[in-house]
């Protein structure tokens, strides 16, 4: 997989540790600490900052988001503590060394988790919409 890094389709680049590490632009912990971009990427994280949370990191497989990082935080330990059933963690293997079967299984888990996340966001959106409709209907009484 790593030898093919130059020809990896864009949707699979996230499986490459180097690609994940490159997402840590403006990451506050770059040296003399446990949560460097390289170690974050090794633990499966990508940097997904927002205006209110500049240090948010998210696992690319289980989509668990963690923030409030401290220099001494070990990314692998934090990931394990907050998402012990993550398929990426269960592999215990560098993604560059995955067999095709392992890669496909991991990708399947990622897609299942992505679908669940998107469905949950839609549910929240629909619940808000339903609450607004109920409020409007009750105002007609």
Tab-separated table of C-alpha atoms in Angstrom:
chain	number	residue	atom	x	y	z
A	1	UNK	CA	0.000	0.000	0.000
A	2	UNK	CA	2.791	2.487	0.884
A	3	UNK	CA	4.623	1.899	-2.401
A	4	UNK	CA	1.463	2.962	-4.191
A	5	UNK	CA	1.181	6.207	-2.219
A	6	UNK	CA	1.682	8.270	-5.363
A	7	UNK	CA	-1.245	6.538	-7.078
A	8	UNK	CA	-3.646	6.217	-4.156
A	9	UNK	CA	-7.105	7.540	-5.050
A	10	UNK	CA	-7.999	10.714	-3.119
A	11	UNK	CA	-10.716	8.938	-1.109
A	12	UNK	CA	-8.112	6.489	0.240
A	13	UNK	CA	-5.343	9.006	1.019
A	14	UNK	CA	-6.632	9.271	4.575
A	15	UNK	CA	-5.405	5.718	5.163
A	16	UNK	CA	-1.820	6.950	4.753
A	17	UNK	CA	-0.224	8.101	7.997
A	18	UNK	CA	1.669	10.837	6.125
A	19	UNK	CA	-1.575	12.254	4.774
A	20	UNK	CA	-3.168	12.257	8.235
A	21	UNK	CA	-0.085	13.954	9.744
A	22	UNK	CA	-0.265	16.660	7.062
A	23	UNK	CA	-3.732	17.669	8.311
A	24	UNK	CA	-2.222	18.990	11.549
A	25	UNK	CA	-1.686	22.527	10.264
A	26	UNK	CA	-1.350	25.036	13.130
A	27	UNK	CA	-1.323	22.158	15.644
A	28	UNK	CA	0.065	23.582	18.908
A	29	UNK	CA	2.115	20.500	19.867
A	30	UNK	CA	4.961	19.935	17.415
A	31	UNK	CA	7.981	18.993	19.513
A	32	UNK	CA	8.970	17.957	23.038
A	33	UNK	CA	5.534	16.506	23.714
A	34	UNK	CA	3.609	13.255	23.368
A	35	UNK	CA	0.955	14.415	20.916
A	36	UNK	CA	2.970	15.530	17.901
A	37	UNK	CA	1.298	15.400	14.468
A	38	UNK	CA	3.178	12.186	13.668
A	39	UNK	CA	2.010	10.448	16.847
A	40	UNK	CA	-1.530	11.732	16.366
A	41	UNK	CA	-1.531	10.289	12.831
A	42	UNK	CA	-0.114	6.973	14.062
A	43	UNK	CA	-3.074	6.783	16.453
A	44	UNK	CA	-5.475	7.287	13.527
A	45	UNK	CA	-6.298	10.947	14.053
A	46	UNK	CA	-6.772	13.778	11.600
A	47	UNK	CA	-6.910	17.424	12.652
A	48	UNK	CA	-10.440	18.828	12.332
A	49	UNK	CA	-10.234	22.256	13.983
A	50	UNK	CA	-13.106	24.678	14.284
A	51	UNK	CA	-13.205	28.320	15.285
A	52	UNK	CA	-14.198	27.417	18.850
A	53	UNK	CA	-12.081	24.262	19.158
A	54	UNK	CA	-8.698	24.598	17.427
A	55	UNK	CA	-7.311	21.340	18.822
A	56	UNK	CA	-10.048	18.896	17.767
A	57	UNK	CA	-8.739	15.637	16.367
A	58	UNK	CA	-10.944	12.923	14.911
A	59	UNK	CA	-10.268	9.267	14.200
A	60	UNK	CA	-10.590	8.617	10.495
A	61	UNK	CA	-12.256	5.225	11.133
A	62	UNK	CA	-14.504	5.512	14.214
A	63	UNK	CA	-14.964	9.319	13.854
A	64	UNK	CA	-14.474	9.843	17.596
A	65	UNK	CA	-13.595	13.491	18.204
A	66	UNK	CA	-11.280	14.499	21.040
A	67	UNK	CA	-10.232	17.970	22.129
A	68	UNK	CA	-8.509	19.630	25.051
A	69	UNK	CA	-5.174	17.987	24.321
A	70	UNK	CA	-2.293	18.495	26.730
A	71	UNK	CA	1.391	18.122	25.747
A	72	UNK	CA	1.754	14.922	27.790
A	73	UNK	CA	-1.353	13.202	26.345
A	74	UNK	CA	-0.515	9.967	24.533
A	75	UNK	CA	-2.716	9.870	21.403
A	76	UNK	CA	-2.915	6.076	21.256
A	77	UNK	CA	-3.882	5.815	24.938
A	78	UNK	CA	-6.487	8.571	24.603
A	79	UNK	CA	-7.960	6.922	21.518
A	80	UNK	CA	-8.105	3.564	23.303
A	81	UNK	CA	-9.727	5.079	26.384
A	82	UNK	CA	-12.415	6.994	24.484
A	83	UNK	CA	-13.112	4.506	21.678
A	84	UNK	CA	-11.988	1.025	22.760
A	85	UNK	CA	-13.925	-0.746	19.991
A	86	UNK	CA	-12.379	1.221	17.119
A	87	UNK	CA	-11.526	-1.062	14.185
A	88	UNK	CA	-8.327	0.909	13.543
A	89	UNK	CA	-7.102	0.205	17.079
A	90	UNK	CA	-8.047	-3.468	16.857
A	91	UNK	CA	-5.761	-3.880	13.832
A	92	UNK	CA	-2.656	-2.852	15.785
A	93	UNK	CA	-0.890	-2.428	12.464
A	94	UNK	CA	0.412	0.457	10.377
A	95	UNK	CA	-2.099	1.054	7.592
A	96	UNK	CA	0.753	1.047	5.065
A	97	UNK	CA	1.284	-2.631	5.890
A	98	UNK	CA	-2.331	-3.760	5.535
A	99	UNK	CA	-3.242	-6.615	3.261
A	100	UNK	CA	-5.961	-5.910	0.728
A	101	UNK	CA	-8.406	-7.917	2.834
A	102	UNK	CA	-7.534	-5.906	5.967
A	103	UNK	CA	-7.827	-2.625	4.057
A	104	UNK	CA	-11.245	-3.548	2.674
A	105	UNK	CA	-12.477	-4.637	6.104
A	106	UNK	CA	-11.231	-1.389	7.665
A	107	UNK	CA	-12.819	0.635	4.864
A	108	UNK	CA	-16.118	-1.193	5.410
A	109	UNK	CA	-16.009	-0.315	9.133
A	110	UNK	CA	-15.192	3.295	8.262
A	111	UNK	CA	-18.146	3.520	5.872
A	112	UNK	CA	-20.501	1.984	8.456
A	113	UNK	CA	-19.311	4.511	11.057
A	114	UNK	CA	-19.616	7.394	8.589
A	115	UNK	CA	-23.178	6.335	7.742
A	116	UNK	CA	-24.089	6.145	11.438
A	117	UNK	CA	-22.614	9.597	12.049
A	118	UNK	CA	-24.496	11.116	9.105
A	119	UNK	CA	-27.755	9.413	10.125
A	120	UNK	CA	-27.403	10.735	13.682
A	121	UNK	CA	-26.827	14.262	12.348
A	122	UNK	CA	-29.948	13.921	10.165
A	123	UNK	CA	-31.975	12.689	13.144
A	124	UNK	CA	-30.930	15.751	15.150
A	125	UNK	CA	-31.797	18.010	12.216
A	126	UNK	CA	-35.228	16.373	11.785
A	127	UNK	CA	-35.959	16.542	15.516
A	128	UNK	CA	-35.263	20.293	15.468
A	129	UNK	CA	-37.472	20.690	12.406
A	130	UNK	CA	-40.272	18.665	14.050
A	131	UNK	CA	-40.044	20.791	17.203
A	132	UNK	CA	-40.374	23.951	15.099
A	133	UNK	CA	-43.395	22.527	13.265
A	134	UNK	CA	-45.030	21.548	16.581
A	135	UNK	CA	-44.467	25.085	17.891
A	136	UNK	CA	-46.021	26.590	14.778
A	137	UNK	CA	-49.013	24.233	14.924
A	138	UNK	CA	-49.596	24.982	18.609
A	139	UNK	CA	-49.586	28.722	17.863
A	140	UNK	CA	-52.675	28.209	15.655
A	141	UNK	CA	-54.750	26.881	18.552
